Amino acid sequence: MKSVSKYPLYWEKDNFSIKIFCSIPNIATGILLKAGPSYFIIDPGDGILRDLSKEIGTKSILNISDVFVSHGHHDHVGGVWSLLTYLRVMNKKSPLSIYFPKGCIEIVSIYNAFKKVYSKTISYKIILQELKQTNKFKRKSVLIKPFPVVHKEYLHDGIKTRLVPSFGYSFTYQGKKICYGGDTAYCEELAANAKNSDLAIIEAGHDEDTPDDMHMTLAEAKSIGETAKDYFLVHVPE
Ligand SMILES: [Zn+2]
Ligand SMILES: [Zn+2]
């Protein structure tokens, strides 16, 4: 394990790299994946534009082709509006695909509001990719495998919970595999996908010893991370 919450976290093998600008529960997550010349964003939380402009420069942000959203909580999608608007202001021409789990109402709502506000002045095509299944697919020479994870949120009473549509994703490029679990309680899908990956990015959002249905404890997260060749623990409460 390289670090717990010392951001940014960076990993690179050959032409495949990932930079986690931050991943702080209830605040923000923001991740840039580079595969050769291609740029993907994973979980564009608040601050993503600032971090991207610092990392790759304001112009290169236009080259981002794909955005992967693990789930709709604000700390994972808070930067989507500003990203979409920035790309419009900067006159992006190439399309942008946004992948998200079916039922993630936040992404659909942000998209609809954006289309409504800017109607005919959007310079680029936004392709919403609502993932209903977890079949593998390829984008820009990267093989992507979405997988369901188990993440919940509290209802108004603060006691009852409900499941949130949530995915983790693994990304494989030139034989190297990065597994990102998103927010999740301990689940077999994540354990299976993280195993033997070159890098596993595992949340450890639960700071007590009693496991719950929302996040993993450090011990649970480590037990999954250690099955990968290398791992980062993220989303640790600060
Ligand atoms: Zn979160
Ligand atoms: Zn969450």
PDB file of C-alpha atoms and ligand atoms in Angstrom:
ATOM      1  CA  MET A   1       0.000   0.000   0.000  1.00  0.00           C
ATOM      2  CA  LYS A   2       1.391   3.367  -0.932  1.00  0.00           C
ATOM      3  CA  SER A   3      -0.664   5.745   1.084  1.00  0.00           C
ATOM      4  CA  VAL A   4      -3.821   6.600   2.917  1.00  0.00           C
ATOM      5  CA  SER A   5      -5.302   9.945   1.939  1.00  0.00           C
ATOM      6  CA  LYS A   6      -2.105  11.715   0.936  1.00  0.00           C
ATOM      7  CA  TYR A   7      -3.392  13.333  -2.181  1.00  0.00           C
ATOM      8  CA  PRO A   8      -2.744  13.353  -5.018  1.00  0.00           C
ATOM      9  CA  LEU A   9      -2.076   9.635  -5.417  1.00  0.00           C
ATOM     10  CA  TYR A  10      -0.352   8.578  -8.604  1.00  0.00           C
ATOM     11  CA  TRP A  11       0.357   5.242 -10.286  1.00  0.00           C
ATOM     12  CA  GLU A  12       1.917   4.578 -13.672  1.00  0.00           C
ATOM     13  CA  LYS A  13       2.958   1.558 -15.724  1.00  0.00           C
ATOM     14  CA  ASP A  14       4.173   2.021 -19.276  1.00  0.00           C
ATOM     15  CA  ASN A  15       1.662   4.301 -20.970  1.00  0.00           C
ATOM     16  CA  PHE A  16      -1.111   3.714 -18.477  1.00  0.00           C
ATOM     17  CA  SER A  17      -1.510   5.986 -15.468  1.00  0.00           C
ATOM     18  CA  ILE A  18      -4.003   7.167 -12.928  1.00  0.00           C
ATOM     19  CA  LYS A  19      -4.016  10.246 -10.740  1.00  0.00           C
ATOM     20  CA  ILE A  20      -6.403  10.517  -7.828  1.00  0.00           C
ATOM     21  CA  PHE A  21      -6.602  14.220  -7.101  1.00  0.00           C
ATOM     22  CA  CYS A  22      -8.623  13.497  -3.998  1.00  0.00           C
ATOM     23  CA  SER A  23     -11.208  11.132  -2.563  1.00  0.00           C
ATOM     24  CA  ILE A  24     -12.665  12.436   0.665  1.00  0.00           C
ATOM     25  CA  PRO A  25     -16.081  11.215   1.818  1.00  0.00           C
ATOM     26  CA  ASN A  26     -18.823  13.851   1.654  1.00  0.00           C
ATOM     27  CA  ILE A  27     -16.375  16.345   0.133  1.00  0.00           C
ATOM     28  CA  ALA A  28     -15.077  15.274  -3.274  1.00  0.00           C
ATOM     29  CA  THR A  29     -13.522  12.601  -5.443  1.00  0.00           C
ATOM     30  CA  GLY A  30     -11.717  13.332  -8.704  1.00  0.00           C
ATOM     31  CA  ILE A  31      -9.670  10.910 -10.805  1.00  0.00           C
ATOM     32  CA  LEU A  32      -7.871  11.173 -14.164  1.00  0.00           C
ATOM     33  CA  LEU A  33      -7.020   8.006 -16.108  1.00  0.00           C
ATOM     34  CA  LYS A  34      -4.536   8.213 -18.981  1.00  0.00           C
ATOM     35  CA  ALA A  35      -4.211   5.369 -21.470  1.00  0.00           C
ATOM     36  CA  GLY A  36      -1.734   6.327 -24.169  1.00  0.00           C
ATOM     37  CA  PRO A  37      -3.105   9.549 -25.663  1.00  0.00           C
ATOM     38  CA  SER A  38      -6.589   9.112 -24.189  1.00  0.00           C
ATOM     39  CA  TYR A  39      -7.987  10.879 -21.155  1.00  0.00           C
ATOM     40  CA  PHE A  40     -10.814   9.455 -19.068  1.00  0.00           C
ATOM     41  CA  ILE A  41     -12.302  10.975 -15.942  1.00  0.00           C
ATOM     42  CA  ILE A  42     -13.566   8.829 -13.110  1.00  0.00           C
ATOM     43  CA  ASP A  43     -15.985  10.390 -10.600  1.00  0.00           C
ATOM     44  CA  PRO A  44     -15.856  14.128 -11.386  1.00  0.00           C
ATOM     45  CA  GLY A  45     -16.516  15.566  -7.944  1.00  0.00           C
ATOM     46  CA  ASP A  46     -16.252  19.198  -6.978  1.00  0.00           C
ATOM     47  CA  GLY A  47     -12.903  20.731  -7.939  1.00  0.00           C
ATOM     48  CA  ILE A  48     -12.329  18.491 -10.958  1.00  0.00           C
ATOM     49  CA  LEU A  49     -11.878  21.438 -13.362  1.00  0.00           C
ATOM     50  CA  ARG A  50      -9.309  23.079 -11.112  1.00  0.00           C
ATOM     51  CA  ASP A  51      -7.378  19.819 -10.768  1.00  0.00           C
ATOM     52  CA  LEU A  52      -7.554  18.973 -14.475  1.00  0.00           C
ATOM     53  CA  SER A  53      -6.432  22.417 -15.586  1.00  0.00           C
ATOM     54  CA  LYS A  54      -3.440  22.161 -13.269  1.00  0.00           C
ATOM     55  CA  GLU A  55      -2.605  18.619 -14.390  1.00  0.00           C
ATOM     56  CA  ILE A  56      -3.120  18.661 -18.168  1.00  0.00           C
ATOM     57  CA  GLY A  57      -3.783  22.321 -18.991  1.00  0.00           C
ATOM     58  CA  THR A  58      -6.989  24.040 -19.953  1.00  0.00           C
ATOM     59  CA  LYS A  59      -6.865  23.037 -23.646  1.00  0.00           C
ATOM     60  CA  SER A  60      -6.300  19.331 -23.076  1.00  0.00           C
ATOM     61  CA  ILE A  61      -9.483  19.165 -21.043  1.00  0.00           C
ATOM     62  CA  LEU A  62     -11.232  19.373 -24.427  1.00  0.00           C
ATOM     63  CA  ASN A  63      -9.700  16.019 -25.370  1.00  0.00           C
ATOM     64  CA  ILE A  64     -11.445  14.157 -22.593  1.00  0.00           C
ATOM     65  CA  SER A  65     -13.631  11.589 -24.289  1.00  0.00           C
ATOM     66  CA  ASP A  66     -15.170   9.525 -21.537  1.00  0.00           C
ATOM     67  CA  VAL A  67     -16.420  10.037 -18.001  1.00  0.00           C
ATOM     68  CA  PHE A  68     -17.155   7.121 -15.669  1.00  0.00           C
ATOM     69  CA  VAL A  69     -19.445   7.698 -12.706  1.00  0.00           C
ATOM     70  CA  SER A  70     -19.568   5.134  -9.901  1.00  0.00           C
ATOM     71  CA  HIS A  71     -22.761   6.506  -8.320  1.00  0.00           C
ATOM     72  CA  GLY A  72     -24.705   9.725  -7.925  1.00  0.00           C
ATOM     73  CA  HIS A  73     -23.617  10.968  -4.492  1.00  0.00           C
ATOM     74  CA  HIS A  74     -22.552  14.598  -4.563  1.00  0.00           C
ATOM     75  CA  ASP A  75     -18.960  13.837  -3.614  1.00  0.00           C
ATOM     76  CA  HIS A  76     -18.665  11.885  -6.901  1.00  0.00           C
ATOM     77  CA  VAL A  77     -20.672  14.035  -9.349  1.00  0.00           C
ATOM     78  CA  GLY A  78     -20.389  17.558  -7.927  1.00  0.00           C
ATOM     79  CA  GLY A  79     -18.138  18.721 -10.792  1.00  0.00           C
ATOM     80  CA  VAL A  80     -20.255  17.443 -13.686  1.00  0.00           C
ATOM     81  CA  TRP A  81     -22.144  20.695 -14.255  1.00  0.00           C
ATOM     82  CA  SER A  82     -19.012  22.817 -14.378  1.00  0.00           C
ATOM     83  CA  LEU A  83     -17.241  20.286 -16.599  1.00  0.00           C
ATOM     84  CA  LEU A  84     -20.101  20.241 -19.126  1.00  0.00           C
ATOM     85  CA  THR A  85     -20.320  24.023 -19.074  1.00  0.00           C
ATOM     86  CA  TYR A  86     -16.570  24.522 -19.418  1.00  0.00           C
ATOM     87  CA  LEU A  87     -16.474  22.246 -22.481  1.00  0.00           C
ATOM     88  CA  ARG A  88     -19.274  24.312 -24.013  1.00  0.00           C
ATOM     89  CA  VAL A  89     -17.566  27.637 -23.280  1.00  0.00           C
ATOM     90  CA  MET A  90     -14.317  26.293 -24.751  1.00  0.00           C
ATOM     91  CA  ASN A  91     -16.184  25.079 -27.832  1.00  0.00           C
ATOM     92  CA  LYS A  92     -15.427  21.371 -27.583  1.00  0.00           C
ATOM     93  CA  LYS A  93     -16.238  19.585 -30.850  1.00  0.00           C
ATOM     94  CA  SER A  94     -15.583  15.927 -30.134  1.00  0.00           C
ATOM     95  CA  PRO A  95     -18.263  13.926 -28.322  1.00  0.00           C
ATOM     96  CA  LEU A  96     -18.265  13.196 -24.600  1.00  0.00           C
ATOM     97  CA  SER A  97     -19.606   9.913 -23.273  1.00  0.00           C
ATOM     98  CA  ILE A  98     -20.784   9.645 -19.692  1.00  0.00           C
ATOM     99  CA  TYR A  99     -21.153   6.157 -18.216  1.00  0.00           C
ATOM    100  CA  PHE A 100     -23.204   5.608 -15.096  1.00  0.00           C
ATOM    101  CA  PRO A 101     -25.242   2.848 -13.468  1.00  0.00           C
ATOM    102  CA  LYS A 102     -28.885   2.558 -14.469  1.00  0.00           C
ATOM    103  CA  GLY A 103     -31.062   4.430 -12.003  1.00  0.00           C
ATOM    104  CA  CYS A 104     -28.459   7.110 -11.244  1.00  0.00           C
ATOM    105  CA  ILE A 105     -30.985   9.942 -11.365  1.00  0.00           C
ATOM    106  CA  GLU A 106     -28.397  12.608 -10.548  1.00  0.00           C
ATOM    107  CA  ILE A 107     -26.559  12.293 -13.879  1.00  0.00           C
ATOM    108  CA  VAL A 108     -29.776  12.230 -15.903  1.00  0.00           C
ATOM    109  CA  SER A 109     -31.046  15.289 -13.978  1.00  0.00           C
ATOM    110  CA  ILE A 110     -27.827  17.278 -14.416  1.00  0.00           C
ATOM    111  CA  TYR A 111     -27.808  16.431 -18.123  1.00  0.00           C
ATOM    112  CA  ASN A 112     -31.462  17.432 -18.582  1.00  0.00           C
ATOM    113  CA  ALA A 113     -30.945  20.711 -16.729  1.00  0.00           C
ATOM    114  CA  PHE A 114     -27.838  21.445 -18.802  1.00  0.00           C
ATOM    115  CA  LYS A 115     -29.687  20.763 -22.056  1.00  0.00           C
ATOM    116  CA  LYS A 116     -32.545  22.963 -20.898  1.00  0.00           C
ATOM    117  CA  VAL A 117     -30.375  25.907 -19.892  1.00  0.00           C
ATOM    118  CA  TYR A 118     -28.118  25.897 -22.961  1.00  0.00           C
ATOM    119  CA  SER A 119     -30.517  24.296 -25.472  1.00  0.00           C
ATOM    120  CA  LYS A 120     -29.028  24.939 -28.904  1.00  0.00           C
ATOM    121  CA  THR A 121     -25.678  26.389 -27.924  1.00  0.00           C
ATOM    122  CA  ILE A 122     -23.897  23.185 -26.951  1.00  0.00           C
ATOM    123  CA  SER A 123     -20.954  22.694 -29.315  1.00  0.00           C
ATOM    124  CA  TYR A 124     -20.393  18.997 -28.652  1.00  0.00           C
ATOM    125  CA  LYS A 125     -22.408  15.835 -28.423  1.00  0.00           C
ATOM    126  CA  ILE A 126     -23.041  14.379 -24.982  1.00  0.00           C
ATOM    127  CA  ILE A 127     -23.702  10.665 -25.079  1.00  0.00           C
ATOM    128  CA  LEU A 128     -25.349   9.347 -21.939  1.00  0.00           C
ATOM    129  CA  GLN A 129     -24.431   5.709 -21.463  1.00  0.00           C
ATOM    130  CA  GLU A 130     -26.735   4.301 -18.840  1.00  0.00           C
ATOM    131  CA  LEU A 131     -25.216   0.942 -17.988  1.00  0.00           C
ATOM    132  CA  LYS A 132     -27.862  -1.665 -17.358  1.00  0.00           C
ATOM    133  CA  GLN A 133     -25.517  -4.586 -17.544  1.00  0.00           C
ATOM    134  CA  THR A 134     -22.002  -5.335 -16.529  1.00  0.00           C
ATOM    135  CA  ASN A 135     -20.772  -6.553 -19.905  1.00  0.00           C
ATOM    136  CA  LYS A 136     -17.247  -5.577 -20.899  1.00  0.00           C
ATOM    137  CA  PHE A 137     -16.811  -2.943 -23.590  1.00  0.00           C
ATOM    138  CA  LYS A 138     -13.917  -1.180 -25.256  1.00  0.00           C
ATOM    139  CA  ARG A 139     -13.154   2.542 -25.518  1.00  0.00           C
ATOM    140  CA  LYS A 140      -9.943   3.898 -27.077  1.00  0.00           C
ATOM    141  CA  SER A 141      -8.088   0.593 -26.683  1.00  0.00           C
ATOM    142  CA  VAL A 142      -9.152   0.306 -23.043  1.00  0.00           C
ATOM    143  CA  LEU A 143     -11.257  -2.654 -21.974  1.00  0.00           C
ATOM    144  CA  ILE A 144     -13.802  -1.565 -19.384  1.00  0.00           C
ATOM    145  CA  LYS A 145     -15.642  -3.875 -17.046  1.00  0.00           C
ATOM    146  CA  PRO A 146     -18.361  -2.350 -14.856  1.00  0.00           C
ATOM    147  CA  PHE A 147     -19.391  -4.408 -11.845  1.00  0.00           C
ATOM    148  CA  PRO A 148     -22.116  -3.861  -9.239  1.00  0.00           C
ATOM    149  CA  VAL A 149     -21.125  -2.936  -5.685  1.00  0.00           C
ATOM    150  CA  VAL A 150     -23.181  -2.518  -2.516  1.00  0.00           C
ATOM    151  CA  HIS A 151     -23.601   1.065  -1.353  1.00  0.00           C
ATOM    152  CA  LYS A 152     -26.449   2.560   0.656  1.00  0.00           C
ATOM    153  CA  GLU A 153     -27.678   5.921   1.844  1.00  0.00           C
ATOM    154  CA  TYR A 154     -29.831   7.020   4.763  1.00  0.00           C
ATOM    155  CA  LEU A 155     -33.422   8.130   4.301  1.00  0.00           C
ATOM    156  CA  HIS A 156     -34.835  11.192   6.082  1.00  0.00           C
ATOM    157  CA  ASP A 157     -35.245   9.461   9.423  1.00  0.00           C
ATOM    158  CA  GLY A 158     -31.518   8.781   9.593  1.00  0.00           C
ATOM    159  CA  ILE A 159     -32.172   5.149  10.446  1.00  0.00           C
ATOM    160  CA  LYS A 160     -33.621   3.464   7.379  1.00  0.00           C
ATOM    161  CA  THR A 161     -31.399   2.999   4.355  1.00  0.00           C
ATOM    162  CA  ARG A 162     -31.801   2.287   0.690  1.00  0.00           C
ATOM    163  CA  LEU A 163     -29.489   0.896  -1.971  1.00  0.00           C
ATOM    164  CA  VAL A 164     -27.905   3.408  -4.337  1.00  0.00           C
ATOM    165  CA  PRO A 165     -27.234   2.285  -7.934  1.00  0.00           C
ATOM    166  CA  SER A 166     -23.451   1.852  -7.729  1.00  0.00           C
ATOM    167  CA  PHE A 167     -20.730   0.390  -9.907  1.00  0.00           C
ATOM    168  CA  GLY A 168     -17.057  -0.201  -9.663  1.00  0.00           C
ATOM    169  CA  TYR A 169     -15.048  -0.328 -12.887  1.00  0.00           C
ATOM    170  CA  SER A 170     -11.947  -2.114 -14.012  1.00  0.00           C
ATOM    171  CA  PHE A 171      -9.866  -0.664 -16.834  1.00  0.00           C
ATOM    172  CA  THR A 172      -7.416  -2.841 -18.771  1.00  0.00           C
ATOM    173  CA  TYR A 173      -4.891  -1.329 -21.188  1.00  0.00           C
ATOM    174  CA  GLN A 174      -1.997  -3.183 -22.808  1.00  0.00           C
ATOM    175  CA  GLY A 175      -2.237  -6.003 -20.304  1.00  0.00           C
ATOM    176  CA  LYS A 176      -2.336  -3.789 -17.193  1.00  0.00           C
ATOM    177  CA  LYS A 177      -5.461  -3.635 -15.094  1.00  0.00           C
ATOM    178  CA  ILE A 178      -6.673  -0.944 -12.712  1.00  0.00           C
ATOM    179  CA  CYS A 179      -9.695  -1.713 -10.536  1.00  0.00           C
ATOM    180  CA  TYR A 180     -11.684   1.137  -8.977  1.00  0.00           C
ATOM    181  CA  GLY A 181     -14.324   0.057  -6.482  1.00  0.00           C
ATOM    182  CA  GLY A 182     -16.197   3.334  -5.969  1.00  0.00           C
ATOM    183  CA  ASP A 183     -18.102   3.512  -2.685  1.00  0.00           C
ATOM    184  CA  THR A 184     -19.110   0.135  -1.337  1.00  0.00           C
ATOM    185  CA  ALA A 185     -19.518  -2.126   1.615  1.00  0.00           C
ATOM    186  CA  TYR A 186     -17.507  -5.328   1.459  1.00  0.00           C
ATOM    187  CA  CYS A 187     -18.793  -7.335  -1.487  1.00  0.00           C
ATOM    188  CA  GLU A 188     -17.671 -10.365  -3.444  1.00  0.00           C
ATOM    189  CA  GLU A 189     -17.920  -8.583  -6.803  1.00  0.00           C
ATOM    190  CA  LEU A 190     -15.287  -6.098  -5.731  1.00  0.00           C
ATOM    191  CA  ALA A 191     -13.114  -8.775  -4.166  1.00  0.00           C
ATOM    192  CA  ALA A 192     -13.238 -10.802  -7.400  1.00  0.00           C
ATOM    193  CA  ASN A 193     -12.480  -7.831  -9.655  1.00  0.00           C
ATOM    194  CA  ALA A 194      -9.682  -6.408  -7.524  1.00  0.00           C
ATOM    195  CA  LYS A 195      -7.869  -9.733  -7.228  1.00  0.00           C
ATOM    196  CA  ASN A 196      -4.625  -9.860  -9.245  1.00  0.00           C
ATOM    197  CA  SER A 197      -5.184  -6.416 -10.730  1.00  0.00           C
ATOM    198  CA  ASP A 198      -2.062  -4.278 -11.159  1.00  0.00           C
ATOM    199  CA  LEU A 199      -3.650  -1.553  -9.069  1.00  0.00           C
ATOM    200  CA  ALA A 200      -6.744  -1.678  -6.881  1.00  0.00           C
ATOM    201  CA  ILE A 201      -8.304   1.546  -5.595  1.00  0.00           C
ATOM    202  CA  ILE A 202     -10.337   0.592  -2.574  1.00  0.00           C
ATOM    203  CA  GLU A 203     -12.452   2.778  -0.363  1.00  0.00           C
ATOM    204  CA  ALA A 204     -12.074   2.585   3.410  1.00  0.00           C
ATOM    205  CA  GLY A 205     -14.816   5.016   4.340  1.00  0.00           C
ATOM    206  CA  HIS A 206     -15.854   3.442   7.606  1.00  0.00           C
ATOM    207  CA  ASP A 207     -13.844   4.621  10.564  1.00  0.00           C
ATOM    208  CA  GLU A 208     -15.261   2.262  13.187  1.00  0.00           C
ATOM    209  CA  ASP A 209     -14.771  -1.395  13.784  1.00  0.00           C
ATOM    210  CA  THR A 210     -18.362  -2.342  13.098  1.00  0.00           C
ATOM    211  CA  PRO A 211     -18.895  -2.988   9.400  1.00  0.00           C
ATOM    212  CA  ASP A 212     -22.033  -1.491   7.876  1.00  0.00           C
ATOM    213  CA  ASP A 213     -23.741  -1.481   4.483  1.00  0.00           C
ATOM    214  CA  MET A 214     -22.272   1.783   3.270  1.00  0.00           C
ATOM    215  CA  HIS A 215     -18.500   1.655   3.449  1.00  0.00           C
ATOM    216  CA  MET A 216     -15.651  -0.655   4.358  1.00  0.00           C
ATOM    217  CA  THR A 217     -13.460  -0.576   7.419  1.00  0.00           C
ATOM    218  CA  LEU A 218      -9.714  -0.231   6.949  1.00  0.00           C
ATOM    219  CA  ALA A 219      -9.276  -3.932   7.696  1.00  0.00           C
ATOM    220  CA  GLU A 220     -11.867  -4.943   5.093  1.00  0.00           C
ATOM    221  CA  ALA A 221     -10.417  -2.610   2.493  1.00  0.00           C
ATOM    222  CA  LYS A 222      -6.891  -3.876   3.137  1.00  0.00           C
ATOM    223  CA  SER A 223      -8.000  -7.493   2.872  1.00  0.00           C
ATOM    224  CA  ILE A 224      -9.182  -6.765  -0.678  1.00  0.00           C
ATOM    225  CA  GLY A 225      -6.292  -4.456  -1.578  1.00  0.00           C
ATOM    226  CA  GLU A 226      -3.725  -7.059  -0.613  1.00  0.00           C
ATOM    227  CA  THR A 227      -5.032  -9.456  -3.255  1.00  0.00           C
ATOM    228  CA  ALA A 228      -3.925  -6.968  -5.930  1.00  0.00           C
ATOM    229  CA  LYS A 229      -0.304  -6.306  -6.980  1.00  0.00           C
ATOM    230  CA  ASP A 230      -0.546  -2.787  -5.621  1.00  0.00           C
ATOM    231  CA  TYR A 231      -3.314  -0.783  -4.020  1.00  0.00           C
ATOM    232  CA  PHE A 232      -4.448   2.565  -2.734  1.00  0.00           C
ATOM    233  CA  LEU A 233      -6.871   3.032   0.122  1.00  0.00           C
ATOM    234  CA  VAL A 234      -9.083   6.047  -0.543  1.00  0.00           C
ATOM    235  CA  HIS A 235     -12.218   7.751   0.764  1.00  0.00           C
ATOM    236  CA  VAL A 236     -10.882   7.558   4.303  1.00  0.00           C
ATOM    237  CA  PRO A 237     -12.612  10.101   6.579  1.00  0.00           C
ATOM    238  CA  GLU A 238     -10.364  13.043   7.430  1.00  0.00           C
TER     239      GLU A 238
HETATM  240 ZN    ZN B   1     -18.420   9.002  -1.528  1.00  0.00          ZN
HETATM  241 ZN    ZN B   2     -21.457   7.409  -1.810  1.00  0.00          ZN
END
